Amino acid sequence: MKLKRIMAAAFAGIMAVCCAGCSGSKSAPLKVGVKSDVIGFGFKDTVTNEYQGLEIELAKKLATELGYSGVEFTAVTAATRTELLDSGDLDCVLATFTITEERKKSWDFSTPYFTDAVTVLVEKADGISDLSGLVGKKIGVSTGSTSAYNLAKAMSEKGLLGDYKVPESSKDFDISSFGEKGTKFEQFADYPAISNAMAAGTVDAFCVDKSILAAYKTEGRDYITDTFAPQNYGVATKKGSELSARIEELIVKWKGDGTIDKLIAQFGLN
Ligand code: GLU
């Protein structure tokens, strides 16, 4: 009798652990890191305080399908998203987070749900129209982004930086000491700070994914004509997280059945 009770208790314990692991917890929200300033992806309406965009809708759908009680959004930047994922403050990140070989060593990524290219925003008055106009300029980029590496690569491939070639791996690229042909990068914690620096004239250009730049393209500004380094955005989870495979399965399903395409069209991203 006693043995039966012990076995029943042990079984209940195992089931509780399994269920928490297999289907999310009905009593807890899925904690998701999202952008708050990227129109169409993750944007927080300052009047309603509501988040809107493709990544917001995908996060809500993931929470429902995975059996969570809802979704809890945390605004992240390129500089903060990985730290918050590593610390367990977030279960996953849907924040224009580019899948790279280097990043795959540290986090799990789903199949891409969107692809966007990198470009550069400039003040029209400065007369810079393509990559060649950036030689000798100071370019604002975000800390924790792929932007500087990709821009240096695109410029070197066009022969604009003499014999310089970017290192094979982005982790060997030192942004702060880069200075080929006088071209320099300055890193900022967020995008409004880069935009302000460009308005103040302390940087000459602002480089990141085109979708992110859209919010800062005011009347007197324009993109250069070059776009480069297509960025595949994926859902990031902690390396080895039990969520990784379940999120992957859902993203693959929604890519196949047209759900993601519909959302892309709904937010005018195509
Ligand atoms: N998507 C790029 C990256 O992951 C740009 C940075 C950002 O997402 O804010 O590095």
mmCIF file of C-alpha atoms and ligand atoms in Angstrom:
data_model
loop_
_atom_site.group_PDB
_atom_site.id
_atom_site.type_symbol
_atom_site.label_atom_id
_atom_site.label_comp_id
_atom_site.label_asym_id
_atom_site.label_seq_id
_atom_site.Cartn_x
_atom_site.Cartn_y
_atom_site.Cartn_z
ATOM 1 C CA MET A 1 0.000 0.000 0.000
ATOM 2 C CA LYS A 2 2.760 2.348 1.077
ATOM 3 C CA LEU A 3 4.791 1.424 -2.018
ATOM 4 C CA LYS A 4 1.744 2.119 -4.217
ATOM 5 C CA ARG A 5 1.378 5.587 -2.702
ATOM 6 C CA ILE A 6 5.075 6.340 -3.157
ATOM 7 C CA MET A 7 4.883 5.187 -6.794
ATOM 8 C CA ALA A 8 1.763 7.286 -7.417
ATOM 9 C CA ALA A 9 3.452 10.359 -5.932
ATOM 10 C CA ALA A 10 6.583 9.763 -7.998
ATOM 11 C CA PHE A 11 4.476 9.358 -11.164
ATOM 12 C CA ALA A 12 2.588 12.597 -10.432
ATOM 13 C CA GLY A 13 5.920 14.363 -9.933
ATOM 14 C CA ILE A 14 7.297 13.080 -13.236
ATOM 15 C CA MET A 15 4.103 14.125 -15.044
ATOM 16 C CA ALA A 16 4.272 17.618 -13.537
ATOM 17 C CA VAL A 17 7.860 18.063 -14.738
ATOM 18 C CA CYS A 18 7.001 16.644 -18.190
ATOM 19 C CA CYS A 19 3.944 18.827 -18.649
ATOM 20 C CA ALA A 20 5.790 21.976 -17.622
ATOM 21 C CA GLY A 21 8.441 21.021 -20.170
ATOM 22 C CA CYS A 22 6.189 19.818 -22.958
ATOM 23 C CA SER A 23 3.319 22.226 -23.228
ATOM 24 C CA GLY A 24 4.258 25.457 -21.475
ATOM 25 C CA SER A 25 2.650 26.454 -18.226
ATOM 26 C CA LYS A 26 -0.976 27.605 -18.370
ATOM 27 C CA SER A 27 -0.350 29.820 -15.377
ATOM 28 C CA ALA A 28 2.674 31.693 -16.748
ATOM 29 C CA PRO A 29 3.115 33.904 -19.796
ATOM 30 C CA LEU A 30 5.702 33.301 -22.502
ATOM 31 C CA LYS A 31 8.382 35.950 -21.872
ATOM 32 C CA VAL A 32 9.400 37.428 -25.205
ATOM 33 C CA GLY A 33 11.997 40.056 -26.077
ATOM 34 C CA VAL A 34 10.785 42.313 -28.888
ATOM 35 C CA LYS A 35 11.741 45.615 -30.478
ATOM 36 C CA SER A 36 9.670 48.651 -29.516
ATOM 37 C CA ASP A 37 10.836 50.986 -32.302
ATOM 38 C CA VAL A 38 10.775 48.932 -35.492
ATOM 39 C CA ILE A 39 7.635 49.725 -37.457
ATOM 40 C CA GLY A 40 5.951 46.593 -38.829
ATOM 41 C CA PHE A 41 8.066 44.227 -36.689
ATOM 42 C CA GLY A 42 7.949 45.310 -33.039
ATOM 43 C CA PHE A 43 6.587 48.775 -32.386
ATOM 44 C CA LYS A 44 5.082 50.137 -29.174
ATOM 45 C CA ASP A 45 2.310 52.675 -29.684
ATOM 46 C CA THR A 46 3.064 55.378 -27.133
ATOM 47 C CA VAL A 47 -0.617 56.368 -26.851
ATOM 48 C CA THR A 48 -2.143 52.919 -26.320
ATOM 49 C CA ASN A 49 1.027 51.272 -24.961
ATOM 50 C CA GLU A 50 0.216 48.321 -27.252
ATOM 51 C CA TYR A 51 2.850 46.472 -29.241
ATOM 52 C CA GLN A 52 2.221 45.912 -32.955
ATOM 53 C CA GLY A 53 3.942 44.110 -35.819
ATOM 54 C CA LEU A 54 4.873 40.805 -37.413
ATOM 55 C CA GLU A 55 7.071 39.722 -34.497
ATOM 56 C CA ILE A 56 4.379 40.662 -31.974
ATOM 57 C CA GLU A 57 1.748 38.552 -33.777
ATOM 58 C CA LEU A 58 4.153 35.615 -34.092
ATOM 59 C CA ALA A 59 4.962 35.827 -30.373
ATOM 60 C CA LYS A 60 1.250 35.820 -29.448
ATOM 61 C CA LYS A 61 0.623 32.816 -31.666
ATOM 62 C CA LEU A 62 3.610 30.947 -30.207
ATOM 63 C CA ALA A 63 2.340 31.579 -26.669
ATOM 64 C CA THR A 64 -1.103 30.214 -27.560
ATOM 65 C CA GLU A 65 0.159 27.140 -29.401
ATOM 66 C CA LEU A 66 2.727 26.326 -26.711
ATOM 67 C CA GLY A 67 0.096 26.444 -23.983
ATOM 68 C CA TYR A 68 1.184 29.560 -22.078
ATOM 69 C CA SER A 69 -1.315 31.762 -20.252
ATOM 70 C CA GLY A 70 -0.423 34.712 -22.487
ATOM 71 C CA VAL A 71 2.591 36.681 -23.575
ATOM 72 C CA GLU A 72 4.757 39.154 -21.664
ATOM 73 C CA PHE A 73 6.702 41.565 -23.866
ATOM 74 C CA THR A 74 9.993 43.157 -22.883
ATOM 75 C CA ALA A 75 11.464 45.852 -25.131
ATOM 76 C CA VAL A 76 15.019 44.913 -26.108
ATOM 77 C CA THR A 77 17.804 46.400 -28.199
ATOM 78 C CA ALA A 78 20.546 44.702 -30.189
ATOM 79 C CA ALA A 79 22.752 45.328 -27.157
ATOM 80 C CA THR A 80 20.428 43.860 -24.486
ATOM 81 C CA ARG A 81 18.552 40.960 -26.121
ATOM 82 C CA THR A 82 21.188 38.239 -25.642
ATOM 83 C CA GLU A 83 21.935 39.114 -22.023
ATOM 84 C CA LEU A 84 18.224 38.914 -21.141
ATOM 85 C CA LEU A 85 17.914 35.563 -22.901
ATOM 86 C CA ASP A 86 21.004 34.192 -21.151
ATOM 87 C CA SER A 87 19.792 35.331 -17.719
ATOM 88 C CA GLY A 88 16.417 33.610 -18.150
ATOM 89 C CA ASP A 89 14.491 36.909 -18.062
ATOM 90 C CA LEU A 90 13.269 35.943 -21.530
ATOM 91 C CA ASP A 91 12.111 32.600 -22.935
ATOM 92 C CA CYS A 92 12.706 33.703 -26.514
ATOM 93 C CA VAL A 93 13.603 36.704 -28.665
ATOM 94 C CA LEU A 94 11.761 37.911 -31.767
ATOM 95 C CA ALA A 95 13.584 41.160 -32.375
ATOM 96 C CA THR A 96 14.947 41.511 -35.929
ATOM 97 C CA PHE A 97 17.611 39.114 -34.671
ATOM 98 C CA THR A 98 19.792 37.987 -37.561
ATOM 99 C CA ILE A 99 20.836 34.345 -37.701
ATOM 100 C CA THR A 100 24.611 34.096 -38.137
ATOM 101 C CA GLU A 101 27.014 31.154 -37.925
ATOM 102 C CA GLU A 102 28.776 32.884 -35.040
ATOM 103 C CA ARG A 103 25.539 33.451 -33.078
ATOM 104 C CA LYS A 104 24.377 29.876 -33.684
ATOM 105 C CA LYS A 105 27.268 28.784 -31.461
ATOM 106 C CA SER A 106 25.652 30.603 -28.510
ATOM 107 C CA TRP A 107 21.872 30.468 -29.116
ATOM 108 C CA ASP A 108 19.335 28.301 -30.932
ATOM 109 C CA PHE A 109 17.571 29.938 -33.883
ATOM 110 C CA SER A 110 14.439 28.880 -35.728
ATOM 111 C CA THR A 111 14.130 28.745 -39.494
ATOM 112 C CA PRO A 112 14.049 32.365 -40.779
ATOM 113 C CA TYR A 113 10.649 34.077 -40.846
ATOM 114 C CA PHE A 114 11.825 37.204 -42.701
ATOM 115 C CA THR A 115 14.801 38.432 -44.731
ATOM 116 C CA ASP A 116 15.913 42.047 -44.936
ATOM 117 C CA ALA A 117 18.990 43.719 -46.396
ATOM 118 C CA VAL A 118 21.314 46.216 -44.744
ATOM 119 C CA THR A 119 21.694 49.756 -46.067
ATOM 120 C CA VAL A 120 22.796 53.209 -44.942
ATOM 121 C CA LEU A 121 20.802 56.341 -44.153
ATOM 122 C CA VAL A 122 22.399 59.738 -44.825
ATOM 123 C CA GLU A 123 21.448 63.428 -44.739
ATOM 124 C CA LYS A 124 20.535 64.437 -48.314
ATOM 125 C CA ALA A 125 22.479 67.667 -47.865
ATOM 126 C CA ASP A 126 25.722 65.673 -47.508
ATOM 127 C CA GLY A 127 25.484 64.361 -51.074
ATOM 128 C CA ILE A 128 26.437 60.755 -50.257
ATOM 129 C CA SER A 129 24.634 58.437 -52.678
ATOM 130 C CA ASP A 130 26.400 55.075 -52.539
ATOM 131 C CA LEU A 131 29.050 53.063 -50.702
ATOM 132 C CA SER A 132 31.903 55.024 -52.305
ATOM 133 C CA GLY A 133 30.665 58.175 -50.561
ATOM 134 C CA LEU A 134 31.263 56.555 -47.160
ATOM 135 C CA VAL A 135 35.050 56.303 -47.513
ATOM 136 C CA GLY A 136 36.653 58.434 -44.779
ATOM 137 C CA LYS A 137 33.301 58.970 -43.003
ATOM 138 C CA LYS A 138 32.169 58.143 -39.494
ATOM 139 C CA ILE A 139 29.259 55.717 -39.432
ATOM 140 C CA GLY A 140 26.906 55.156 -36.498
ATOM 141 C CA VAL A 141 26.002 51.545 -35.687
ATOM 142 C CA SER A 142 24.312 49.761 -32.810
ATOM 143 C CA THR A 143 26.284 47.820 -30.229
ATOM 144 C CA GLY A 144 25.607 44.099 -30.662
ATOM 145 C CA SER A 145 24.580 44.371 -34.321
ATOM 146 C CA THR A 146 26.009 42.848 -37.489
ATOM 147 C CA SER A 147 26.021 46.258 -39.238
ATOM 148 C CA ALA A 148 29.666 47.410 -39.028
ATOM 149 C CA TYR A 149 31.078 44.049 -40.095
ATOM 150 C CA ASN A 150 28.676 43.841 -43.030
ATOM 151 C CA LEU A 151 29.305 47.409 -44.170
ATOM 152 C CA ALA A 152 33.093 46.983 -44.005
ATOM 153 C CA LYS A 153 32.701 43.727 -45.969
ATOM 154 C CA ALA A 154 30.502 45.365 -48.635
ATOM 155 C CA MET A 155 32.927 48.307 -48.991
ATOM 156 C CA SER A 156 35.972 46.052 -49.196
ATOM 157 C CA GLU A 157 34.287 43.831 -51.809
ATOM 158 C CA LYS A 158 33.790 46.960 -53.941
ATOM 159 C CA GLY A 159 37.516 47.722 -53.592
ATOM 160 C CA LEU A 160 36.800 50.888 -51.619
ATOM 161 C CA LEU A 161 39.132 50.018 -48.743
ATOM 162 C CA GLY A 162 42.331 49.226 -50.666
ATOM 163 C CA ASP A 163 43.658 45.738 -49.927
ATOM 164 C CA TYR A 164 41.638 45.408 -46.739
ATOM 165 C CA LYS A 165 39.535 42.244 -46.316
ATOM 166 C CA VAL A 166 37.264 41.659 -43.307
ATOM 167 C CA PRO A 167 38.205 38.656 -41.148
ATOM 168 C CA GLU A 168 36.490 35.362 -41.926
ATOM 169 C CA SER A 169 34.608 35.461 -38.625
ATOM 170 C CA SER A 170 32.783 38.560 -37.355
ATOM 171 C CA LYS A 171 34.118 37.894 -33.854
ATOM 172 C CA ASP A 172 37.608 38.778 -35.102
ATOM 173 C CA PHE A 173 36.428 42.149 -36.437
ATOM 174 C CA ASP A 174 37.290 44.958 -34.023
ATOM 175 C CA ILE A 175 34.804 47.777 -34.601
ATOM 176 C CA SER A 176 36.467 50.284 -32.302
ATOM 177 C CA SER A 177 39.910 50.049 -33.884
ATOM 178 C CA PHE A 178 38.694 49.887 -37.513
ATOM 179 C CA GLY A 179 39.977 52.831 -39.569
ATOM 180 C CA GLU A 180 40.630 51.712 -43.170
ATOM 181 C CA LYS A 181 40.996 54.762 -45.469
ATOM 182 C CA GLY A 182 39.850 56.903 -42.561
ATOM 183 C CA THR A 183 36.448 55.175 -42.402
ATOM 184 C CA LYS A 184 35.350 54.759 -38.785
ATOM 185 C CA PHE A 185 32.471 53.378 -36.754
ATOM 186 C CA GLU A 186 30.889 54.742 -33.613
ATOM 187 C CA GLN A 187 28.725 52.386 -31.541
ATOM 188 C CA PHE A 188 25.531 53.479 -29.802
ATOM 189 C CA ALA A 189 23.245 51.741 -27.314
ATOM 190 C CA ASP A 190 20.094 52.333 -29.368
ATOM 191 C CA TYR A 191 18.802 53.671 -32.685
ATOM 192 C CA PRO A 192 17.332 57.013 -31.528
ATOM 193 C CA ALA A 193 20.846 57.895 -30.266
ATOM 194 C CA ILE A 194 22.346 57.247 -33.732
ATOM 195 C CA SER A 195 19.627 59.301 -35.385
ATOM 196 C CA ASN A 196 20.276 62.188 -32.978
ATOM 197 C CA ALA A 197 24.032 61.973 -33.575
ATOM 198 C CA MET A 198 23.457 62.190 -37.321
ATOM 199 C CA ALA A 199 21.177 65.197 -36.872
ATOM 200 C CA ALA A 200 23.870 66.818 -34.729
ATOM 201 C CA GLY A 201 26.530 66.003 -37.326
ATOM 202 C CA THR A 202 28.714 63.898 -35.021
ATOM 203 C CA VAL A 203 28.298 60.913 -37.349
ATOM 204 C CA ASP A 204 27.919 61.110 -41.133
ATOM 205 C CA ALA A 205 25.752 58.034 -41.696
ATOM 206 C CA PHE A 206 23.536 55.474 -39.938
ATOM 207 C CA CYS A 207 23.906 51.812 -40.925
ATOM 208 C CA VAL A 208 21.553 48.934 -40.108
ATOM 209 C CA ASP A 209 18.816 46.765 -41.667
ATOM 210 C CA LYS A 210 16.499 48.756 -43.937
ATOM 211 C CA SER A 211 13.398 47.837 -41.923
ATOM 212 C CA ILE A 212 14.935 49.400 -38.810
ATOM 213 C CA LEU A 213 16.057 52.546 -40.640
ATOM 214 C CA ALA A 214 12.518 53.263 -41.888
ATOM 215 C CA ALA A 215 11.509 54.970 -38.620
ATOM 216 C CA TYR A 216 14.391 57.470 -38.948
ATOM 217 C CA LYS A 217 14.038 58.378 -42.632
ATOM 218 C CA THR A 218 12.786 61.911 -42.242
ATOM 219 C CA GLU A 219 12.247 64.383 -45.076
ATOM 220 C CA GLY A 220 15.876 65.519 -45.355
ATOM 221 C CA ARG A 221 17.321 61.998 -45.328
ATOM 222 C CA ASP A 222 17.720 59.231 -47.878
ATOM 223 C CA TYR A 223 19.089 55.709 -48.248
ATOM 224 C CA ILE A 224 22.209 55.164 -50.317
ATOM 225 C CA THR A 225 21.513 53.120 -53.448
ATOM 226 C CA ASP A 226 23.411 50.010 -52.266
ATOM 227 C CA THR A 227 21.788 47.290 -50.194
ATOM 228 C CA PHE A 228 23.871 44.342 -49.017
ATOM 229 C CA ALA A 229 24.209 41.398 -46.600
ATOM 230 C CA PRO A 230 20.630 39.979 -46.520
ATOM 231 C CA GLN A 231 19.707 39.334 -42.890
ATOM 232 C CA ASN A 232 17.616 36.278 -41.983
ATOM 233 C CA TYR A 233 15.561 36.894 -38.852
ATOM 234 C CA GLY A 234 14.919 33.888 -36.587
ATOM 235 C CA VAL A 235 13.347 33.217 -33.202
ATOM 236 C CA ALA A 236 16.187 32.842 -30.694
ATOM 237 C CA THR A 237 16.067 30.614 -27.638
ATOM 238 C CA LYS A 238 18.636 29.538 -25.096
ATOM 239 C CA LYS A 239 21.028 26.935 -26.501
ATOM 240 C CA GLY A 240 19.547 23.499 -25.809
ATOM 241 C CA SER A 241 16.240 24.919 -24.522
ATOM 242 C CA GLU A 242 13.311 22.513 -24.721
ATOM 243 C CA LEU A 243 11.439 25.349 -26.453
ATOM 244 C CA SER A 244 13.782 25.420 -29.459
ATOM 245 C CA ALA A 245 12.409 22.373 -31.303
ATOM 246 C CA ARG A 246 8.773 23.244 -30.540
ATOM 247 C CA ILE A 247 9.189 26.809 -31.828
ATOM 248 C CA GLU A 248 11.007 25.523 -34.907
ATOM 249 C CA GLU A 249 8.129 23.161 -35.678
ATOM 250 C CA LEU A 250 5.594 26.007 -35.487
ATOM 251 C CA ILE A 251 7.623 28.468 -37.575
ATOM 252 C CA VAL A 252 8.142 25.811 -40.261
ATOM 253 C CA LYS A 253 4.401 25.060 -40.213
ATOM 254 C CA TRP A 254 3.441 28.751 -40.499
ATOM 255 C CA LYS A 255 5.908 29.292 -43.330
ATOM 256 C CA GLY A 256 4.412 26.345 -45.189
ATOM 257 C CA ASP A 257 0.727 27.152 -44.694
ATOM 258 C CA GLY A 258 0.938 30.839 -45.629
ATOM 259 C CA THR A 259 0.387 32.217 -42.093
ATOM 260 C CA ILE A 260 3.666 34.147 -42.097
ATOM 261 C CA ASP A 261 3.152 35.444 -45.640
ATOM 262 C CA LYS A 262 -0.266 36.754 -44.608
ATOM 263 C CA LEU A 263 1.223 38.588 -41.614
ATOM 264 C CA ILE A 264 4.006 40.006 -43.806
ATOM 265 C CA ALA A 265 1.342 41.375 -46.150
ATOM 266 C CA GLN A 266 -0.812 42.625 -43.239
ATOM 267 C CA PHE A 267 2.074 44.779 -41.981
ATOM 268 C CA GLY A 268 3.053 45.957 -45.468
ATOM 269 C CA LEU A 269 6.486 44.346 -45.317
ATOM 270 C CA ASN A 270 6.544 42.896 -48.835
HETATM 271 N N1 GLU B 1 19.395 42.556 -37.458
HETATM 272 C C1 GLU B 1 20.714 43.003 -37.159
HETATM 273 C C2 GLU B 1 21.366 42.138 -36.126
HETATM 274 O O1 GLU B 1 20.752 41.241 -35.606
HETATM 275 C C3 GLU B 1 20.710 44.472 -36.787
HETATM 276 C C4 GLU B 1 20.601 44.786 -35.337
HETATM 277 C C5 GLU B 1 19.194 44.753 -34.770
HETATM 278 O O2 GLU B 1 18.470 43.799 -35.007
HETATM 279 O O3 GLU B 1 18.863 45.700 -34.052
HETATM 280 O O4 GLU B 1 22.508 42.346 -35.836
#
